[in-house]
Amino acid sequence: MRIDLHTHSTVSDGTGAPAHVMREAAEAGLHIVALTDHDAIDGWNEAAATAADAGLGFVPGIEVSCRHHGISIHLLSYWHRADDADAVAMLARTREARVLRAREIVQKVGVDYPVTWEAVAELAGDAATVGRPHIADALVVQGVVPTRDEAFEHILAGNSRYYVPHYAPEVTDAVRTMRAAGGVTVFAHPGADARGRIVTTSVIEAMARAGLVGLEIDHRDHDDRQRERLARIASRLGLVRTGASDYHGTGKRNALGENLTDPKAFLELERARVSRDR
């Protein structure tokens, strides 16, 4: 049983439509796949229908942008209620802040490179969540960099002079909000220190007290040292160990199924969902 619980579509910063991602997942030999676009769930229905046609088990999910004392944190949530008022309000505010932030970044980058907001918006298309990846795509189109990854390494990194922060909910508040909405929450790539600062173990402990269910340990941004460290934390706190590709289509090097969630771990996530639904 091959299970990948972290993928993105054109609803946020992936390069394939939700249906396309599901078809690719089937071709990659996956059996269960989650769609987890940034701060948006607009792709759920399309993905679910295509997954059913392809014989895939589909998990509706989301990747929520959060913060703790200025450190960016991404929180995966599975199976939460789409119409929960508090979750809807929190996510809408975050998406709006992302757009304002993207506009400001484009203004800064545009001083030195040939990129405009109009070009970014055209590339984003109907995406519910607009962000730095779309700016990276515009830089690729202009020939400034060869790939989206190169743009993030040299221009759009968190420590670059073009970086602009944006509103995001405090992570423990986000955990509580998504849990109250019926979501099963997992901390995405918690040890990805190459991306920037990561939070201390004490923050993971606070997230666990707030209702966190799992840690995404098996991820390409974690080396063996980080995986071992996170596995010890998960064991001590009783958190479920998950793994996933963090697939973005042609936008990143990540390949579907390159990291997977063990079927026993997936059952633990399902049990957390059942427990929450009772």
Backbone as numpy.savetxt, mean C-alpha at the origin, in Angstrom:
# Nx Ny Nz CAx CAy CAz Cx Cy Cz
-0.94 -23.59 -2.17 -1.79 -22.40 -2.17 -0.90 -21.16 -2.17
-0.95 -20.39 -3.26 -0.10 -19.19 -3.41 -0.95 -17.94 -3.17
-0.56 -17.18 -2.13 -1.38 -16.07 -1.65 -0.55 -14.79 -1.63
-0.99 -13.77 -2.36 -0.33 -12.47 -2.43 -1.32 -11.41 -1.96
-1.00 -10.75 -0.86 -1.96 -9.86 -0.21 -1.60 -8.37 -0.31
-0.89 -7.99 -1.39 -0.53 -6.57 -1.51 -0.27 -6.26 -2.99
-1.27 -5.71 -3.68 -1.13 -5.31 -5.08 -1.82 -3.97 -5.31
-1.40 -3.30 -6.39 -1.94 -1.98 -6.73 -2.39 -1.92 -8.18
-3.40 -1.10 -8.42 -3.94 -0.91 -9.77 -3.92 0.57 -10.12
-4.50 0.90 -11.26 -4.59 2.30 -11.69 -5.51 3.13 -10.81
-6.21 2.50 -9.88 -7.00 3.27 -8.92 -6.07 4.11 -8.04
-4.85 3.63 -7.83 -3.86 4.46 -7.13 -2.63 4.59 -8.02
-1.55 3.87 -7.71 -0.31 4.10 -8.45 0.19 2.87 -9.19
-0.68 1.90 -9.45 -0.32 0.78 -10.31 -0.50 1.16 -11.77
0.01 0.32 -12.65 -0.09 0.64 -14.08 -1.14 -0.19 -14.81
-1.76 -1.15 -14.11 -2.81 -1.96 -14.73 -4.15 -1.74 -14.06
-5.22 -1.79 -14.84 -6.56 -1.68 -14.27 -6.81 -2.84 -13.30
-7.76 -2.70 -12.37 -8.02 -3.78 -11.42 -8.25 -5.13 -12.08
-9.03 -5.15 -13.17 -9.28 -6.42 -13.87 -7.99 -6.99 -14.44
-7.15 -6.13 -14.97 -5.88 -6.57 -15.54 -4.98 -7.19 -14.48
-4.94 -6.56 -13.30 -4.13 -7.10 -12.20 -4.60 -8.49 -11.82
-5.91 -8.71 -11.78 -6.44 -10.02 -11.43 -6.09 -11.06 -12.50
-6.18 -10.68 -13.77 -5.81 -11.61 -14.82 -4.32 -11.96 -14.75
-3.50 -10.95 -14.47 -2.07 -11.20 -14.32 -1.80 -12.12 -13.13
-2.56 -11.93 -12.05 -2.38 -12.77 -10.87 -2.69 -14.23 -11.19
-3.74 -14.46 -11.96 -4.09 -15.82 -12.36 -2.99 -16.42 -13.23
-2.47 -15.62 -14.17 -1.40 -16.09 -15.05 -0.12 -16.38 -14.27
0.07 -15.67 -13.14 1.26 -15.87 -12.31 1.12 -17.08 -11.38
-0.02 -17.76 -11.45 -0.22 -18.96 -10.65 -0.66 -18.70 -9.22
-1.20 -17.51 -8.98 -1.71 -17.22 -7.64 -3.08 -17.85 -7.45
-3.43 -18.11 -6.20 -4.74 -18.67 -5.87 -5.63 -17.68 -5.12
-5.00 -16.82 -4.30 -5.72 -15.79 -3.56 -4.92 -14.49 -3.70
-5.62 -13.39 -3.99 -4.92 -12.12 -4.18 -5.76 -11.00 -3.59
-5.07 -10.01 -3.00 -5.74 -8.83 -2.45 -5.40 -7.62 -3.31
-6.38 -6.76 -3.54 -6.14 -5.46 -4.16 -6.10 -4.44 -3.05
-4.97 -3.72 -2.95 -4.76 -2.82 -1.80 -4.29 -1.45 -2.29
-5.12 -0.77 -3.06 -4.73 0.54 -3.56 -4.61 1.54 -2.42
-3.80 2.56 -2.64 -3.56 3.58 -1.62 -4.82 4.40 -1.36
-5.33 4.31 -0.14 -6.39 5.19 0.36 -7.66 5.16 -0.50
-7.86 4.09 -1.27 -9.03 4.03 -2.14 -9.47 2.58 -2.37
-10.78 2.40 -2.54 -11.33 1.06 -2.75 -12.13 0.98 -4.05
-11.95 1.95 -4.93 -12.75 2.04 -6.14 -12.60 0.83 -7.07
-11.53 0.07 -6.92 -11.31 -1.06 -7.80 -11.88 -2.37 -7.32
-12.49 -2.40 -6.15 -12.95 -3.66 -5.56 -13.91 -4.43 -6.47
-14.96 -3.78 -6.94 -15.98 -4.49 -7.70 -15.43 -5.08 -9.00
-14.66 -4.28 -9.72 -14.08 -4.76 -10.97 -13.13 -5.93 -10.71
-12.29 -5.78 -9.69 -11.32 -6.83 -9.38 -12.03 -8.10 -8.93
-13.05 -7.96 -8.10 -13.77 -9.13 -7.59 -14.43 -9.91 -8.71
-15.04 -9.20 -9.66 -15.71 -9.87 -10.78 -14.72 -10.62 -11.65
-13.60 -9.99 -11.95 -12.59 -10.64 -12.79 -11.94 -11.80 -12.06
-11.67 -11.63 -10.77 -11.08 -12.71 -9.98 -11.99 -13.93 -9.98
-13.29 -13.71 -9.83 -14.25 -14.82 -9.83 -14.22 -15.56 -11.17
-14.17 -14.80 -12.26 -14.12 -15.41 -13.60 -12.84 -16.22 -13.80
-11.75 -15.75 -13.15 -10.45 -16.41 -13.31 -10.22 -17.52 -12.30
-11.19 -17.74 -11.41 -11.04 -18.77 -10.40 -10.13 -18.39 -9.25
-9.97 -17.10 -9.03 -9.12 -16.60 -7.94 -9.97 -16.30 -6.71
-9.39 -16.52 -5.54 -9.98 -16.01 -4.32 -9.59 -14.55 -4.19
-10.57 -13.66 -3.98 -10.29 -12.22 -3.94 -10.47 -11.69 -2.53
-9.49 -10.88 -2.09 -9.55 -10.22 -0.79 -9.62 -8.71 -1.01
-10.73 -8.05 -0.65 -10.80 -6.59 -0.79 -9.95 -5.92 0.28
-9.05 -5.06 -0.16 -8.15 -4.42 0.80 -7.85 -2.98 0.45
-7.00 -2.39 1.24 -6.60 -1.00 1.05 -5.27 -0.80 1.75
-4.47 0.16 1.27 -3.25 0.55 1.96 -3.43 1.99 2.43
-3.54 2.16 3.73 -3.86 3.46 4.32 -2.58 4.20 4.65
-2.48 5.45 4.19 -1.34 6.30 4.50 -1.48 6.83 5.91
-0.46 6.59 6.75 -0.50 7.01 8.15 0.82 7.68 8.52
0.87 8.21 9.73 2.11 8.81 10.23 2.25 8.56 11.72
3.49 8.67 12.18 3.78 8.70 13.62 4.98 9.61 13.82
4.73 10.78 14.42 5.79 11.77 14.67 6.61 12.04 13.41
5.93 12.25 12.30 6.59 12.61 11.06 7.10 11.46 10.23
7.00 10.24 10.74 7.46 9.07 10.00 6.28 8.47 9.24
6.47 8.24 7.95 5.42 7.66 7.12 5.25 6.18 7.42
3.99 5.75 7.57 3.66 4.36 7.84 2.51 3.97 6.92
2.58 2.76 6.37 1.49 2.26 5.53 0.82 1.09 6.23
-0.49 1.18 6.30 -1.29 0.18 7.01 -2.21 -0.53 6.03
-2.05 -1.83 5.90 -2.95 -2.63 5.08 -4.18 -3.00 5.90
-5.34 -2.95 5.27 -6.58 -3.37 5.93 -7.37 -4.22 4.94
-7.82 -5.36 5.41 -8.57 -6.30 4.57 -10.01 -6.44 5.08
-10.95 -6.52 4.13 -12.35 -6.84 4.41 -13.10 -5.76 5.20
-12.61 -4.54 5.27 -13.35 -3.54 6.03 -14.61 -3.14 5.26
-15.60 -2.62 5.98 -16.87 -2.21 5.37 -16.66 -0.95 4.53
-17.05 -1.02 3.26 -16.82 0.09 2.34 -17.59 1.34 2.73
-18.70 1.18 3.44 -19.55 2.33 3.75 -19.40 2.83 5.18
-18.38 2.37 5.89 -18.19 2.85 7.25 -17.88 4.35 7.23
-18.68 5.14 7.93 -18.59 6.60 7.84 -17.24 7.14 8.29
-16.72 6.63 9.38 -15.44 7.14 9.90 -14.29 6.80 8.97
-14.28 5.58 8.45 -13.23 5.19 7.51 -13.32 6.00 6.22
-14.52 6.19 5.71 -14.72 6.96 4.48 -14.20 8.39 4.66
-14.52 9.01 5.79 -14.10 10.39 6.04 -12.58 10.49 6.16
-11.97 9.55 6.87 -10.52 9.56 7.06 -9.80 9.41 5.72
-10.26 8.49 4.90 -9.61 8.23 3.62 -9.81 9.38 2.64
-10.98 10.01 2.67 -11.24 11.14 1.78 -10.32 12.31 2.10
-10.12 12.57 3.39 -9.22 13.66 3.79 -7.79 13.37 3.34
-7.37 12.12 3.46 -6.01 11.76 3.06 -5.82 11.89 1.56
-6.81 11.46 0.76 -6.69 11.58 -0.69 -6.59 13.05 -1.12
-7.41 13.90 -0.49 -7.37 15.32 -0.82 -6.00 15.91 -0.50
-5.45 15.53 0.65 -4.13 16.03 1.05 -3.04 15.55 0.08
-3.20 14.32 -0.43 -2.24 13.80 -1.40 -2.22 14.64 -2.68
-3.39 15.05 -3.14 -3.45 15.86 -4.36 -2.78 17.21 -4.15
-3.09 17.86 -3.04 -2.48 19.16 -2.74 -0.97 19.04 -2.64
-0.52 17.96 -2.02 0.91 17.73 -1.87 1.56 17.47 -3.22
0.90 16.69 -4.07 1.45 16.39 -5.39 1.61 17.66 -6.21
0.62 18.56 -6.13 0.70 19.82 -6.86 1.92 20.63 -6.41
2.16 20.64 -5.09 3.28 21.41 -4.57 4.62 20.80 -5.00
4.68 19.46 -5.00 5.91 18.81 -5.46 6.17 19.13 -6.92
5.12 19.09 -7.73 5.29 19.39 -9.16 5.81 20.81 -9.35
5.31 21.75 -8.55 5.81 23.12 -8.64 7.30 23.18 -8.36
7.74 22.44 -7.35 9.16 22.45 -6.98 10.01 21.76 -8.03
9.58 20.56 -8.44 10.35 19.80 -9.42 10.37 20.53 -10.76
9.26 21.20 -11.09 9.16 21.90 -12.36 10.14 23.04 -12.54
10.71 23.51 -11.46 11.73 24.56 -11.57 12.98 24.01 -12.25
13.29 22.74 -12.02 14.52 22.14 -12.53 14.32 21.13 -13.65
13.09 20.60 -13.76 12.84 19.55 -14.76 11.56 19.85 -15.52
11.43 19.36 -16.76 10.25 19.64 -17.58 9.05 18.79 -17.19
8.37 19.19 -16.12 7.18 18.47 -15.69 6.11 19.48 -15.29
4.87 19.21 -15.64 3.76 20.10 -15.33 2.65 19.32 -14.65
1.78 20.03 -13.95 0.65 19.36 -13.30 -0.29 18.76 -14.34
-0.46 19.44 -15.46 -1.34 18.93 -16.50 -0.85 17.56 -17.01
0.44 17.43 -17.15 1.01 16.15 -17.61 0.82 15.06 -16.56
1.00 15.41 -15.30 0.83 14.45 -14.21 -0.63 14.01 -14.14
-1.55 14.96 -14.20 -2.97 14.65 -14.12 -3.41 13.75 -15.28
-2.86 13.99 -16.46 -3.22 13.16 -17.62 -2.74 11.73 -17.41
-1.55 11.56 -16.87 -1.03 10.21 -16.62 -1.80 9.52 -15.50
-2.24 10.29 -14.51 -3.01 9.71 -13.41 -4.38 9.22 -13.88
-4.92 9.87 -14.91 -6.20 9.45 -15.47 -7.31 9.50 -14.44
-8.01 8.39 -14.26 -9.13 8.32 -13.33 -8.72 7.82 -11.95
-7.45 7.81 -11.65 -6.97 7.32 -10.36 -7.65 8.07 -9.22
-8.12 7.34 -8.23 -8.74 7.98 -7.07 -7.69 8.61 -6.18
-6.47 8.09 -6.23 -5.38 8.60 -5.41 -4.23 9.02 -6.30
-3.89 10.31 -6.28 -2.80 10.85 -7.09 -1.61 11.11 -6.18
-0.41 10.70 -6.63 0.74 10.88 -5.78 2.05 10.93 -6.53
3.13 10.76 -5.78 4.48 10.84 -6.36 4.71 9.87 -7.52
4.16 8.66 -7.50 4.40 7.77 -8.64 3.95 8.36 -9.97
2.87 9.14 -9.95 2.41 9.76 -11.20 3.37 10.86 -11.65
3.98 11.54 -10.67 5.01 12.53 -11.02 6.22 11.82 -11.61
6.55 10.67 -11.03 7.66 9.88 -11.56 7.38 9.46 -12.99
6.15 9.06 -13.27 5.79 8.66 -14.63 5.96 9.82 -15.61
5.60 11.02 -15.17 5.76 12.19 -16.03 7.24 12.45 -16.32
8.09 12.24 -15.33 9.53 12.41 -15.53 10.08 11.36 -16.50
9.53 10.15 -16.43 9.94 9.10 -17.38 9.53 9.48 -18.80
8.30 9.95 -18.96 7.81 10.34 -20.29 8.68 11.44 -20.89
9.14 12.35 -20.04 9.99 13.46 -20.52 11.44 13.04 -20.74
11.77 11.80 -20.38 13.13 11.33 -20.59 14.12 11.77 -19.52
13.60 12.31 -18.42 14.48 12.76 -17.34 15.14 11.56 -16.65
14.36 10.51 -16.46 14.84 9.27 -15.85 14.28 8.10 -16.66
14.94 6.94 -16.63 14.45 5.81 -17.42 13.28 5.05 -16.81
13.17 5.07 -15.48 12.13 4.30 -14.80 11.57 5.07 -13.61
10.42 4.59 -13.15 9.80 5.17 -11.95 10.72 5.01 -10.75
11.36 3.84 -10.62 12.26 3.62 -9.50 13.41 4.62 -9.49
13.95 4.91 -10.68 15.04 5.89 -10.78 14.57 7.27 -10.32
13.35 7.62 -10.64 12.82 8.91 -10.22 12.77 9.01 -8.70
12.36 7.92 -8.05 12.29 7.93 -6.60 13.67 7.93 -5.97
14.62 7.30 -6.61 15.97 7.24 -6.04 16.68 8.58 -6.12
16.42 9.34 -7.17 17.22 10.55 -7.42 16.47 11.87 -7.30
15.16 11.87 -7.43 14.42 13.14 -7.43 13.33 13.17 -6.37
12.58 12.10 -6.23 11.38 12.10 -5.39 11.58 11.40 -4.04
12.79 11.14 -3.67 13.06 10.47 -2.39 12.59 11.33 -1.22
12.36 10.67 -0.11 11.86 11.38 1.06 12.83 12.39 1.64
14.11 12.28 1.29 15.09 13.24 1.79 15.54 14.24 0.73
14.82 14.30 -0.40 15.20 15.23 -1.46 14.66 16.62 -1.17
15.21 17.61 -1.85 14.77 18.99 -1.60 13.40 19.27 -2.22
12.88 18.32 -2.98 11.56 18.49 -3.57 10.46 17.87 -2.71
10.85 17.18 -1.66 9.86 16.44 -0.87 8.92 17.39 -0.13
7.66 16.99 -0.07 6.64 17.75 0.66 5.82 16.76 1.49
5.69 16.96 2.78 4.85 16.06 3.59 3.38 16.32 3.32
2.52 15.43 3.79 1.09 15.63 3.64 0.36 15.09 4.86
-0.88 15.51 5.03 -1.67 14.99 6.14 -1.84 13.49 6.01
-1.72 12.82 7.14 -2.08 11.41 7.24 -2.45 11.16 8.70
-3.40 10.30 8.96 -3.83 10.06 10.34 -2.73 9.41 11.18
-2.75 9.68 12.47 -1.86 8.97 13.40 -2.16 7.49 13.28
-1.09 6.69 13.24 -1.25 5.28 12.88 -2.13 4.50 13.85
-2.02 4.77 15.16 -2.88 4.03 16.09 -4.34 4.41 15.90
-4.60 5.68 15.55 -5.98 6.08 15.26 -6.49 5.37 14.02
-5.61 5.23 13.01 -6.01 4.56 11.77 -6.29 3.08 12.03
-5.48 2.43 12.86 -5.72 1.03 13.21 -7.10 0.89 13.85
-7.39 1.76 14.81 -8.69 1.67 15.50 -9.84 1.94 14.54
-9.67 2.92 13.66 -10.74 3.25 12.71 -11.02 2.08 11.77
-9.96 1.48 11.24 -10.17 0.38 10.29 -10.67 -0.87 11.00
-10.22 -1.11 12.21 -10.73 -2.26 12.97 -12.21 -2.07 13.29
-12.59 -0.83 13.67 -13.99 -0.55 13.96 -14.86 -0.72 12.72
-14.23 -0.53 11.54 -14.95 -0.72 10.28 -14.96 -2.18 9.84
-14.44 -3.07 10.67 -14.41 -4.49 10.34 -13.15 -4.94 9.66
-12.15 -4.07 9.53 -10.93 -4.41 8.83 -9.97 -5.25 9.66
-9.23 -6.10 8.98 -8.14 -6.87 9.59 -6.85 -6.19 9.16
-6.13 -5.60 10.11 -5.04 -4.69 9.80 -3.67 -5.35 9.89
-2.81 -4.97 8.94 -1.44 -5.48 8.86 -0.51 -4.30 8.56
0.59 -4.21 9.27 1.58 -3.16 9.07 2.39 -3.51 7.82
2.29 -2.68 6.77 3.00 -2.95 5.51 4.48 -2.60 5.63
5.32 -3.47 5.10 6.79 -3.29 5.04 7.34 -2.44 6.20
7.17 -2.90 7.44 7.56 -2.09 8.60 9.06 -1.88 8.76
9.89 -2.70 8.10 11.34 -2.56 8.24 12.02 -2.01 7.01
11.28 -1.33 6.14 11.84 -0.83 4.88 12.67 0.43 5.12
13.82 0.27 5.78 14.61 1.43 6.18 15.31 2.11 5.01
15.41 1.45 3.85 15.99 2.10 2.68 15.09 3.21 2.15
13.80 3.15 2.48 12.85 4.18 2.03 12.92 5.44 2.88
13.46 5.32 4.08 13.49 6.45 5.01 13.40 5.93 6.43
13.08 6.81 7.34 13.02 6.42 8.75 11.90 5.40 8.98
12.16 4.47 9.88 11.14 3.50 10.28 10.87 3.67 11.76
9.71 3.19 12.21 9.33 3.38 13.60 9.98 2.33 14.50
10.05 2.65 15.77 10.64 1.75 16.74 9.67 0.63 17.11
10.21 -0.36 17.81 9.38 -1.48 18.25 8.24 -1.01 19.14
8.47 0.04 19.92 7.43 0.53 20.82 6.20 1.00 20.05
6.38 1.51 18.84 5.24 1.94 18.02 4.46 0.71 17.54
5.16 -0.34 17.15 4.48 -1.57 16.76 3.69 -2.13 17.93
4.26 -2.04 19.12 3.55 -2.49 20.32 2.28 -1.68 20.54
2.36 -0.35 20.33 1.17 0.50 20.48 0.13 0.15 19.42
0.58 -0.14 18.21 -0.35 -0.54 17.15 -1.03 -1.86 17.50
-0.27 -2.79 18.09 -0.86 -4.07 18.50 -1.93 -3.86 19.56
-1.66 -2.97 20.49 -2.67 -2.69 21.53 -3.91 -2.05 20.93
-3.73 -1.31 19.83 -4.87 -0.64 19.17 -5.68 -1.60 18.31
-5.14 -2.81 18.05 -5.89 -3.78 17.26 -5.18 -4.31 16.04
-3.89 -4.01 15.87 -3.14 -4.54 14.74 -3.14 -6.06 14.78
-3.31 -6.68 13.61 -3.39 -8.14 13.53 -2.09 -8.76 13.01
-1.40 -8.10 12.09 -0.23 -8.74 11.50 0.86 -7.78 11.08
2.02 -8.39 10.73 3.16 -7.67 10.18 3.49 -8.27 8.82
3.65 -7.41 7.82 4.08 -7.85 6.50 5.60 -7.98 6.54
6.07 -9.19 6.81 7.50 -9.42 7.02 8.22 -9.80 5.74
7.62 -10.68 4.96 8.26 -11.15 3.74 7.95 -10.20 2.59
8.88 -9.26 2.39 8.72 -8.17 1.42 10.09 -7.86 0.86
10.13 -7.46 -0.40 11.43 -7.25 -1.05 12.26 -6.14 -0.39
11.64 -5.24 0.35 12.38 -4.17 1.01 12.96 -4.59 2.36
12.81 -5.85 2.73 13.37 -6.37 3.99 14.51 -7.34 3.70
15.68 -7.07 4.26 16.76 -8.04 4.15 16.59 -9.09 5.24
17.49 -10.06 5.28 17.37 -11.14 6.25 17.38 -10.62 7.69
18.19 -9.60 7.93 18.25 -9.04 9.29 16.91 -8.48 9.72
16.27 -7.73 8.84 14.97 -7.15 9.18 13.91 -8.24 9.33
13.94 -9.23 8.48 12.95 -10.31 8.57 13.07 -11.05 9.90
14.30 -11.31 10.31 14.50 -11.99 11.59 14.04 -11.11 12.75
14.37 -9.82 12.70 13.94 -8.90 13.77 12.42 -8.82 13.86
11.77 -8.65 12.71 10.32 -8.52 12.68 9.63 -9.82 13.08
10.23 -10.95 12.72 9.65 -12.24 13.10 9.65 -12.40 14.62
10.71 -11.93 15.27 10.77 -12.00 16.74 9.69 -11.11 17.35
9.51 -9.92 16.79 8.48 -9.01 17.31 7.10 -9.61 17.13
6.84 -10.16 15.95 5.54 -10.76 15.67 5.25 -11.91 16.63
6.25 -12.73 16.87 6.07 -13.87 17.77 5.76 -13.39 19.19
6.49 -12.39 19.64 6.29 -11.90 21.01 4.93 -11.24 21.19
4.46 -10.54 20.15 3.20 -9.80 20.26 2.00 -10.59 19.77
2.23 -11.79 19.27 1.12 -12.59 18.76 0.55 -12.05 17.47
1.39 -11.48 16.62 0.95 -10.92 15.34 1.18 -11.94 14.23
0.34 -11.90 13.22 0.42 -12.82 12.09 1.52 -12.36 11.13
2.35 -13.30 10.69 3.40 -12.99 9.71 2.82 -13.14 8.31
2.87 -12.06 7.52 2.40 -12.13 6.14 3.54 -11.81 5.18
3.30 -12.07 3.90 4.24 -11.72 2.85 3.49 -11.36 1.60
4.08 -10.52 0.77 3.39 -10.06 -0.44 4.37 -9.41 -1.40
3.90 -9.20 -2.61 4.75 -8.63 -3.65 4.79 -7.11 -3.63
3.71 -6.46 -3.18 3.59 -5.01 -3.32 3.66 -4.64 -4.80
2.91 -5.38 -5.60 2.97 -5.27 -7.06 2.37 -3.96 -7.56
3.06 -3.31 -8.51 2.59 -2.07 -9.12 2.57 -2.14 -10.64
2.59 -3.34 -11.20 2.66 -3.45 -12.65 4.04 -3.08 -13.15
4.11 -2.33 -14.27 5.40 -1.93 -14.82 6.00 -0.75 -14.07
5.30 -0.26 -13.04 5.79 0.91 -12.31 6.96 0.61 -11.40
7.10 -0.65 -10.96 8.20 -1.04 -10.08 8.70 -2.41 -10.47
9.85 -2.78 -9.92 10.45 -4.07 -10.24 9.70 -5.24 -9.61
8.89 -5.00 -8.61 8.19 -6.06 -7.88 7.39 -6.95 -8.82
7.52 -8.28 -8.64 6.80 -9.25 -9.46 5.72 -9.94 -8.64
4.57 -10.15 -9.24 3.49 -10.86 -8.55 3.99 -12.19 -8.00
3.68 -12.44 -6.72 4.03 -13.70 -6.11 5.47 -13.84 -5.67
6.27 -12.77 -5.77 7.67 -12.89 -5.38 7.83 -13.12 -3.87
6.87 -12.66 -3.10 6.75 -13.01 -1.68 5.29 -13.37 -1.43
5.07 -14.35 -0.56 3.73 -14.89 -0.37 3.38 -15.00 1.10
2.09 -15.09 1.38 1.59 -15.34 2.73 1.30 -16.83 2.87
1.82 -17.41 3.93 1.58 -18.83 4.19 0.08 -19.09 4.38
-0.45 -20.17 3.84 -1.87 -20.46 4.01 -2.33 -20.49 5.47
-1.48 -20.99 6.38 -1.85 -21.01 7.79 -1.98 -19.59 8.33
-1.08 -18.71 7.88 -1.17 -17.31 8.31 -2.45 -16.67 7.75
-2.80 -17.00 6.51 -4.02 -16.46 5.92 -5.25 -16.91 6.72
-5.26 -18.14 7.18 -6.36 -18.61 8.00 -6.46 -17.82 9.30
-5.30 -17.43 9.85 -5.31 -16.61 11.06 -5.94 -15.25 10.79
-5.63 -14.67 9.63 -6.26 -13.40 9.26 -7.77 -13.58 9.12
-8.18 -14.68 8.50 -9.61 -14.94 8.35 -10.28 -15.13 9.70
-9.61 -15.78 10.62 -10.18 -15.96 11.96 -10.34 -14.61 12.66
-9.38 -13.71 12.45 -9.50 -12.37 13.03 -10.69 -11.63 12.45
-10.96 -11.88 11.18 -12.13 -11.28 10.54 -13.41 -11.85 11.13
-13.47 -13.15 11.26 -14.66 -13.81 11.81 -14.92 -13.33 13.23
-13.84 -13.26 14.02 -13.96 -12.81 15.41 -14.51 -11.40 15.47
-14.04 -10.56 14.52 -14.50 -9.18 14.50 -15.96 -9.08 14.09
-16.38 -9.99 13.22 -17.75 -9.93 12.71 -18.79 -10.41 13.74
-18.34 -11.15 14.74 -19.29 -11.70 15.71 -19.87 -10.63 16.62
